[in-house]
mmCIF file of C-alpha atoms and ligand atoms in Angstrom:
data_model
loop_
_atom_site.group_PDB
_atom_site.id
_atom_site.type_symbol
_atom_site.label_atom_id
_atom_site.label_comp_id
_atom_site.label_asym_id
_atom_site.label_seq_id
_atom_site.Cartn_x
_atom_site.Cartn_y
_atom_site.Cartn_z
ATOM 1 C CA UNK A 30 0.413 23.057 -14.605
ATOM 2 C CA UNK A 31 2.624 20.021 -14.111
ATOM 3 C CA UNK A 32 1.156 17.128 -13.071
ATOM 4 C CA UNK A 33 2.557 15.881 -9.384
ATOM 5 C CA UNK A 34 4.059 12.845 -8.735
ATOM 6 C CA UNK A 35 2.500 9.972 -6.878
ATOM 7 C CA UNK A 36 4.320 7.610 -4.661
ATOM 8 C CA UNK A 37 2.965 4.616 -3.335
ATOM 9 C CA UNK A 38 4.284 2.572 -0.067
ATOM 10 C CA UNK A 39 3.233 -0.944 -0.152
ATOM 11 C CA UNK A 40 4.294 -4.155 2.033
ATOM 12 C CA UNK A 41 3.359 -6.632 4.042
ATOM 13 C CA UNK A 42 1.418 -6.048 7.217
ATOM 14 C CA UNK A 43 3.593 -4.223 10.196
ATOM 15 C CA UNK A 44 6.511 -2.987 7.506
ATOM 16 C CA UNK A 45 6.298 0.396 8.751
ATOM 17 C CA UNK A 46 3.814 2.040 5.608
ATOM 18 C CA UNK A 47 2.144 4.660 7.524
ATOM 19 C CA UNK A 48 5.152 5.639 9.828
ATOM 20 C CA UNK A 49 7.421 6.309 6.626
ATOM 21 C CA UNK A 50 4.481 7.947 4.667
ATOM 22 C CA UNK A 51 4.589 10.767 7.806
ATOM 23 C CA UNK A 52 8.308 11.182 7.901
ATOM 24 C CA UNK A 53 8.307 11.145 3.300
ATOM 25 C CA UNK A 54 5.689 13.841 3.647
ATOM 26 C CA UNK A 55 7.500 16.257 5.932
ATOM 27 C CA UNK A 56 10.323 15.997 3.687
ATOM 28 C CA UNK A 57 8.234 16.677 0.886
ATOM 29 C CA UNK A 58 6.555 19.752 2.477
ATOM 30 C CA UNK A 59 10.197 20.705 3.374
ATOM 31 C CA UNK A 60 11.027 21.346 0.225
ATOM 32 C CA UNK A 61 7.614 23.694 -0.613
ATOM 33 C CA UNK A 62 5.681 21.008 -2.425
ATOM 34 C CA UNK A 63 2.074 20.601 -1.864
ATOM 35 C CA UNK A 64 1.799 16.760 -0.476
ATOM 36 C CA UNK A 65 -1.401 14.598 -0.182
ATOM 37 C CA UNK A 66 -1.655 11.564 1.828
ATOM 38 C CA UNK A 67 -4.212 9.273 1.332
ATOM 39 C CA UNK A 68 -4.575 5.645 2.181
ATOM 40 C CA UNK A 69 -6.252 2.164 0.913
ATOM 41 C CA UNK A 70 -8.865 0.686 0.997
ATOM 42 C CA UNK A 71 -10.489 4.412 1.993
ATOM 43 C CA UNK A 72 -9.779 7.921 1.759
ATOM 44 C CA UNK A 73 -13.228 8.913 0.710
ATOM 45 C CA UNK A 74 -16.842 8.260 2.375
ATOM 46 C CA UNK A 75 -17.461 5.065 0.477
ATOM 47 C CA UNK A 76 -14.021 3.910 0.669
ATOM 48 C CA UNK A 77 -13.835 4.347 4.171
ATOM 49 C CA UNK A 78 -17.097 2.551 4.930
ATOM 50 C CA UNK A 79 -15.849 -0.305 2.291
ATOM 51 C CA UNK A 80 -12.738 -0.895 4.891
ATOM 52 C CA UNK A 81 -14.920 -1.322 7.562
ATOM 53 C CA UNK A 82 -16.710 -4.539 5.504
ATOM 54 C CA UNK A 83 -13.439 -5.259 4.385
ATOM 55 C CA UNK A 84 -11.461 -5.534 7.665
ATOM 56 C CA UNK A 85 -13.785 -5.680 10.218
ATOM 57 C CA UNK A 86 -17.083 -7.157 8.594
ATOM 58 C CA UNK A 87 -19.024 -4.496 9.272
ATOM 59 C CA UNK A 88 -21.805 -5.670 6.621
ATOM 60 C CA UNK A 89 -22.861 -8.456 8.938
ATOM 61 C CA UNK A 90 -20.945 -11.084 6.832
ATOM 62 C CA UNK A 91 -17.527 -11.827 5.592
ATOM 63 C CA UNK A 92 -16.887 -10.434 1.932
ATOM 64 C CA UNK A 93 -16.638 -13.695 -0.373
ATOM 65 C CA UNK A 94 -12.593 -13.571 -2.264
ATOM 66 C CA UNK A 95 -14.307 -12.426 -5.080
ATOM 67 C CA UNK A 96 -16.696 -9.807 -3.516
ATOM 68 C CA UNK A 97 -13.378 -9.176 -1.357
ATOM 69 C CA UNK A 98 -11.184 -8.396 -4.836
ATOM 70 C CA UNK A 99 -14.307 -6.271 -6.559
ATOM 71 C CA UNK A 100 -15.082 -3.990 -2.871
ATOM 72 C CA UNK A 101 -10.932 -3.008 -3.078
ATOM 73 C CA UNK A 102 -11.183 -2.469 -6.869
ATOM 74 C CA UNK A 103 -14.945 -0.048 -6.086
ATOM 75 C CA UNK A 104 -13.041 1.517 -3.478
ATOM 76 C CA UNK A 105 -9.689 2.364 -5.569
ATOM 77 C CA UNK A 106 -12.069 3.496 -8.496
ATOM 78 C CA UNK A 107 -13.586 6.011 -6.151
ATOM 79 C CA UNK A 108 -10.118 7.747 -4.319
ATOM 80 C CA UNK A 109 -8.438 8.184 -7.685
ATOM 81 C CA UNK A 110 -11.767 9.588 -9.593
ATOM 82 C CA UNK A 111 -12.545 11.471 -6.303
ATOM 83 C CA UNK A 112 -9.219 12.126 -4.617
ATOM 84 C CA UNK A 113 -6.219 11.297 -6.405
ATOM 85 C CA UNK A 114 -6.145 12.312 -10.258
ATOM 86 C CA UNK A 115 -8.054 16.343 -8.858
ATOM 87 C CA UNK A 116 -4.648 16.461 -6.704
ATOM 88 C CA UNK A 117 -2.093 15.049 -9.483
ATOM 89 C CA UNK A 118 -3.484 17.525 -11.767
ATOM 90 C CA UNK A 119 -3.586 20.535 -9.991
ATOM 91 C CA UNK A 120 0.164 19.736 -9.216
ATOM 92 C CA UNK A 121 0.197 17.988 -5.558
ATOM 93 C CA UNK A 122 2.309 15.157 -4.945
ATOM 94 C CA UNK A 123 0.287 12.279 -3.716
ATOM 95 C CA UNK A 124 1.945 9.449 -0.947
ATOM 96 C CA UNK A 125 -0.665 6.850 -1.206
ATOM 97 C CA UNK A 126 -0.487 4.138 1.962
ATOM 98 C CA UNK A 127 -1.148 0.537 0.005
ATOM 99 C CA UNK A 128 -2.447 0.866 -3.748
ATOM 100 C CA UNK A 129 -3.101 -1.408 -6.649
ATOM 101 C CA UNK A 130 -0.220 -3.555 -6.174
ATOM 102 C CA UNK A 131 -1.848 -4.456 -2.532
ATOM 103 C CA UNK A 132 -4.693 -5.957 -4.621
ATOM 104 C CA UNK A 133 -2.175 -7.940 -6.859
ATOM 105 C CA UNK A 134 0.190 -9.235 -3.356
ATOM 106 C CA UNK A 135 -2.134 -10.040 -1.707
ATOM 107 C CA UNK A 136 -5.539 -11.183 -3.691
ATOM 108 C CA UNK A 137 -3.368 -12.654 -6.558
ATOM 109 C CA UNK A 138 -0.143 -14.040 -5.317
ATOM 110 C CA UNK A 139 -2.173 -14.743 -1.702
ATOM 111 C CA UNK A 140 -5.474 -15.632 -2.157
ATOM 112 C CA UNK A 141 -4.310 -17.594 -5.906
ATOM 113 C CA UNK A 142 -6.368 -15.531 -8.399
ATOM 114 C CA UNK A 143 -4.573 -15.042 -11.667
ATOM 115 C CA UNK A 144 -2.266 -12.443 -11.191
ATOM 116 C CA UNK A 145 -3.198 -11.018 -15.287
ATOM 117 C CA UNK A 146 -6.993 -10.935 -14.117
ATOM 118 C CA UNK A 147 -6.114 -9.021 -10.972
ATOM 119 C CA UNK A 148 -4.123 -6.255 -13.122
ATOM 120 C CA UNK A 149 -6.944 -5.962 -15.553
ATOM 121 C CA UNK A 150 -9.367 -4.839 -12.585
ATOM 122 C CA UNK A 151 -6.462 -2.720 -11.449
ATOM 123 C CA UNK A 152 -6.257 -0.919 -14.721
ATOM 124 C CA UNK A 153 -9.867 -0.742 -14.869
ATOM 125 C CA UNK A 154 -9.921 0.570 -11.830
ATOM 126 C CA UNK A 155 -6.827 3.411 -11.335
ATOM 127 C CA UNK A 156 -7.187 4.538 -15.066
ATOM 128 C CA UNK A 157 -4.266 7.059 -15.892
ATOM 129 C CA UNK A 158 -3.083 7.108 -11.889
ATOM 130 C CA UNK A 159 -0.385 4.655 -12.335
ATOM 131 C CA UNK A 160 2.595 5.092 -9.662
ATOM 132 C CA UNK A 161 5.999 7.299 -10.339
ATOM 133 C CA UNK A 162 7.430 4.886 -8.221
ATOM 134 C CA UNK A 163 5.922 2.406 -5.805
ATOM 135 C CA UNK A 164 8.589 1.919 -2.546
ATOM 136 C CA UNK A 165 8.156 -1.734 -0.948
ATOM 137 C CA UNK A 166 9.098 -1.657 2.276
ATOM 138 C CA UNK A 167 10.091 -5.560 3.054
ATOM 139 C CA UNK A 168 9.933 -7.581 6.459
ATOM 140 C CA UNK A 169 9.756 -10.870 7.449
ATOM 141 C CA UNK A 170 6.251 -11.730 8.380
ATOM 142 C CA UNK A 171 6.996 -12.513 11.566
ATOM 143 C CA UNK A 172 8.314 -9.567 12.392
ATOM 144 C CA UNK A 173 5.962 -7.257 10.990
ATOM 145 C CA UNK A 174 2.334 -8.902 12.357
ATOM 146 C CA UNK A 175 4.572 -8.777 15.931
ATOM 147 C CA UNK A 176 4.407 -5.156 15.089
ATOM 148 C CA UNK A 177 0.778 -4.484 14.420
ATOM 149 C CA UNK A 178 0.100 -6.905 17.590
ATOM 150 C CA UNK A 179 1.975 -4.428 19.779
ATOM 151 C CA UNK A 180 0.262 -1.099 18.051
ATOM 152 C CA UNK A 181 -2.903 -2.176 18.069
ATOM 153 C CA UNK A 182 -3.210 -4.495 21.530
ATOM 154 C CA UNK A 183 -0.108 -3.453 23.932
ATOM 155 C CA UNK A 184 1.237 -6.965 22.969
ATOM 156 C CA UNK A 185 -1.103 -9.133 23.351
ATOM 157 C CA UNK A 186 -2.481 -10.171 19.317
ATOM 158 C CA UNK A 187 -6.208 -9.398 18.513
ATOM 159 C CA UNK A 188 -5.733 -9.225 14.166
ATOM 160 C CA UNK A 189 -8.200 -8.098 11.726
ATOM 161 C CA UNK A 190 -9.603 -10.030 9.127
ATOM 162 C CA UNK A 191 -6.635 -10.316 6.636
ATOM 163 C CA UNK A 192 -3.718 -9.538 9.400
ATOM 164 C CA UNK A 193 -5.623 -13.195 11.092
ATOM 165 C CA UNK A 194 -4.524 -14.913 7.598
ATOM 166 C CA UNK A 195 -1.868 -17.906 8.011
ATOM 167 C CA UNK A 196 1.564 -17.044 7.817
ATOM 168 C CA UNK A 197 1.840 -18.744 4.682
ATOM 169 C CA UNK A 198 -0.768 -16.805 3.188
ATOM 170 C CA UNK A 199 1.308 -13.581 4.591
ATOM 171 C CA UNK A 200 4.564 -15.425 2.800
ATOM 172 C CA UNK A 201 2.747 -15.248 -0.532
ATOM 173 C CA UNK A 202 2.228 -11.790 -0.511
ATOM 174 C CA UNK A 203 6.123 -10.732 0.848
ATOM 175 C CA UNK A 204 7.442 -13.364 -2.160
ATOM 176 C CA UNK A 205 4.551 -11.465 -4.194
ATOM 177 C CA UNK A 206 5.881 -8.010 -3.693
ATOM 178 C CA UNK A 207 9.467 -9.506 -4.366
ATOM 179 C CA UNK A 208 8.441 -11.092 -7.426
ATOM 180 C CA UNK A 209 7.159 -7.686 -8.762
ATOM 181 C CA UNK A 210 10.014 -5.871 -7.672
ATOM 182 C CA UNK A 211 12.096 -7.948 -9.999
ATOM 183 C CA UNK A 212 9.790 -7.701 -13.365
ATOM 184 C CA UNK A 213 9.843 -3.763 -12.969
ATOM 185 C CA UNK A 214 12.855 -2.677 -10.999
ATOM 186 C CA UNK A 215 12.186 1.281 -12.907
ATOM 187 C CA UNK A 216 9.249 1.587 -10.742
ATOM 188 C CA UNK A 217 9.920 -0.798 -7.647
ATOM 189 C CA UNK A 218 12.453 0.177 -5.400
ATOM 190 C CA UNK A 219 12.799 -2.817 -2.303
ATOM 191 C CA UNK A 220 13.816 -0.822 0.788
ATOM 192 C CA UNK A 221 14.827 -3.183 3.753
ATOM 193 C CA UNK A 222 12.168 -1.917 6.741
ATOM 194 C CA UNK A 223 13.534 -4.598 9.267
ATOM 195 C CA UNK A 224 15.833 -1.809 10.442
ATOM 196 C CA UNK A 225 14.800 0.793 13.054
ATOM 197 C CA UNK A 226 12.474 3.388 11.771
ATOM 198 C CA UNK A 227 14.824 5.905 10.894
ATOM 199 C CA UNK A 228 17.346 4.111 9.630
ATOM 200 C CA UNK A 229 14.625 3.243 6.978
ATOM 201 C CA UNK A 230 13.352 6.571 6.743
ATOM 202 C CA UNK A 231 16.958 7.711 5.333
ATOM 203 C CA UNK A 232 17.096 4.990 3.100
ATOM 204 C CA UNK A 233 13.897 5.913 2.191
ATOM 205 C CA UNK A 234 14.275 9.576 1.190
ATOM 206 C CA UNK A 235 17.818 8.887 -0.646
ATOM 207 C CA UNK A 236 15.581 6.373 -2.960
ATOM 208 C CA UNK A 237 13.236 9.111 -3.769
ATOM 209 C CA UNK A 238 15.686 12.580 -3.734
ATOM 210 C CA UNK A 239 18.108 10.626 -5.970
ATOM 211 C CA UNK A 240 15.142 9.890 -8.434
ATOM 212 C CA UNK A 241 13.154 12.778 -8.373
ATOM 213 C CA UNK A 242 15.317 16.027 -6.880
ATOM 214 C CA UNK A 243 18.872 14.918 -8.879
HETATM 215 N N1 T5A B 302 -5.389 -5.119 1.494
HETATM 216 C C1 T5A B 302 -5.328 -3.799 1.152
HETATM 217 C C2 T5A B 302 -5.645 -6.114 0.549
HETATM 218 O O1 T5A B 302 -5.753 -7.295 0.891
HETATM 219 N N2 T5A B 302 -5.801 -5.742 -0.755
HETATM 220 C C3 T5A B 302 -5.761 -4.434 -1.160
HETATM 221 O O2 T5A B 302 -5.925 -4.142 -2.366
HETATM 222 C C4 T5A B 302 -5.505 -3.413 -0.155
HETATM 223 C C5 T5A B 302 -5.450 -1.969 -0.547
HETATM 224 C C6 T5A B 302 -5.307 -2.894 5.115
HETATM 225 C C7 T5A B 302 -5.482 -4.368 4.909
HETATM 226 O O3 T5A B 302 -6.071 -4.611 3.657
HETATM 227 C C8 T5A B 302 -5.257 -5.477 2.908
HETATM 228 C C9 T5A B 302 -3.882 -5.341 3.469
HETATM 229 C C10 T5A B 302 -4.151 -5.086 4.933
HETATM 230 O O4 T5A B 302 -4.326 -6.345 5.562
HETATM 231 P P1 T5A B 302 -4.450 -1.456 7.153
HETATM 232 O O5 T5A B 302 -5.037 -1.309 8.509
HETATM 233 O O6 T5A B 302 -4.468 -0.308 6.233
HETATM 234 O O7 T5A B 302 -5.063 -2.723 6.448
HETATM 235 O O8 T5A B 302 -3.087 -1.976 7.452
HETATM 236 P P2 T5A B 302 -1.761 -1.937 6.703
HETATM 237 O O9 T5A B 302 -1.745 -1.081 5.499
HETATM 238 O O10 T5A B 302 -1.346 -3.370 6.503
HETATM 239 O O11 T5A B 302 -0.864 -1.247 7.749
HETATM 240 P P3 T5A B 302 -0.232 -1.978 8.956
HETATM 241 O O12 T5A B 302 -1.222 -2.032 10.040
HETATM 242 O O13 T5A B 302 0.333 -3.291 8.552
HETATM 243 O O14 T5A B 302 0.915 -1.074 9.360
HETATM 244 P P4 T5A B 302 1.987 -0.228 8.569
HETATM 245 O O15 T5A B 302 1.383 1.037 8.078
HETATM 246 O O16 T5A B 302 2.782 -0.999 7.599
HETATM 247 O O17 T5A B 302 2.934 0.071 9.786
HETATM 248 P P5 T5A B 302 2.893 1.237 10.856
HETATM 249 O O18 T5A B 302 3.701 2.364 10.369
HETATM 250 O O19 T5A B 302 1.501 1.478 11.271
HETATM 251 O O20 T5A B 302 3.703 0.528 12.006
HETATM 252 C C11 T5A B 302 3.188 -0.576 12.708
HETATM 253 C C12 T5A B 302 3.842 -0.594 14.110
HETATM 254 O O21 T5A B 302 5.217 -0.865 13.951
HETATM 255 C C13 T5A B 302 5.988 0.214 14.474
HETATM 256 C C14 T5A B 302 5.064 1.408 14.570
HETATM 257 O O22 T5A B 302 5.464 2.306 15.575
HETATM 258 C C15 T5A B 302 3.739 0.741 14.854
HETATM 259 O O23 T5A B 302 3.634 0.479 16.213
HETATM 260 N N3 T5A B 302 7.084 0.413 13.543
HETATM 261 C C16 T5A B 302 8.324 -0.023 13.751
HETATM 262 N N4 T5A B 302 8.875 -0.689 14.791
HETATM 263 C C17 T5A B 302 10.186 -1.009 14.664
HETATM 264 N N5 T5A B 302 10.971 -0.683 13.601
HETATM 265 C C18 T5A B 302 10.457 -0.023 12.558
HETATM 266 N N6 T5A B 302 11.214 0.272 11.497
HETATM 267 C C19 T5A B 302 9.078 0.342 12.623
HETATM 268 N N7 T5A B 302 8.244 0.980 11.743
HETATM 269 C C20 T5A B 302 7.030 1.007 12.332
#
């Protein structure tokens, strides 16, 4: 059986991940391909109840940075053990919603830990479930926590713990993506997500027919 191909969608917050994972998948299952979504942190029992601690401190107490980089890393270990590599190998394409390179954006190149320590846990962590491509979908900050403000409130902001970050700290993590973007361009592919939805959506799918249906 050939292994499946798995496709991450990373970005800042509000660049439009989970509405372009929906529209990638129905053009995947278009074509007859067996397509699983999943999403981080979550997608299993423990991951799901590690996003609640992680977003919405749902332990009681705020994760420490350190606690916060190890619970992401515990919950990663658990989809691709649990979720991700079964699906790979029995041939289904995966579309993951945030992966490893969330932990580097945003708990290396935001929160300032060394961005070599960070890929170690990643490694450590995802084992051989390393992307076929990884598609960042870039916005200004502004823009996208405007977004998630609207979704989640009807306008009116109420953030979770990491959206309620400084815009600075949200400006790490964009120039973060960007920077990684540039040192691996084979498996990056920048995809401007300031644009109306499906105007993205068909940049989007000509990125990944072009590389993968030729
Ligand atoms: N995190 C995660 C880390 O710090 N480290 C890690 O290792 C990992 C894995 C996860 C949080 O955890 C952090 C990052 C996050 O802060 P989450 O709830 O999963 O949190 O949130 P996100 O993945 O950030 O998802 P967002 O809430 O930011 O949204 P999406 O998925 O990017 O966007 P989406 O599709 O939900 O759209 C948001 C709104 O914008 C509209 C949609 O209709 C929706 O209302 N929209 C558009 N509007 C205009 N034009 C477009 N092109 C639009 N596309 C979508």
């Amino acid at each position: 059986m050939t292994r499946g191909k798995f496709i991450t969608l990373e970005g800042p917050e509000g660049a439009g991940k989970s509405t372009q994972a929906a529209m990638l998948i129905s053009k995947l299952e278009a074509r007859g391909l067996e397509v699983l979504y999943s999403r981080e942190p979550g997608g299993t029992p423990m991951g799901e109840a590690v996003r609640g601690i992680l977003q919405y401190n749902t332990a009681g107490e705020a994760p420490c940075p350190e606690s916060e980089v190890l619970l992401f890393e515990a919950s990663r270990a658990q989809l691709v053990r649990h979720v991700l590599l079964p699906a790979l190998e029995r041939g289904a394409w995966v579309v993951c919603d945030r992966f490893a390179d969330s932990t580097t954006a945003y708990q290396g190149f935001g929160r300032g830990f060394p961005v070599e320590t960070i890929e170690q846990l990643n490694h450590f962590a995802i084992g051989p479930a390393v992307p076929d491509m990884t598609l960042i979908l870039d916005v200004n900050v502004t823009l996208g926590l405007q977004r998630c403000a609207k979704r989640q409130h009807g306008g009116k902001a109420q953030y979770d713990r990491i959206e309620s970050e400084a815009l600075d700290f949200h400006e790490r993590v964009r120039q973060g993506y960007l920077a990684l973007a540039r040192l691996n361009p084979t498996r990056y592919r920048v995809i401007d997500a300031m644009r109306p939805a499906d105007l993205v959506a068909a940049d989007l799918w000509q990125t990944v027919s072009s590389a993968f249906f030729p």
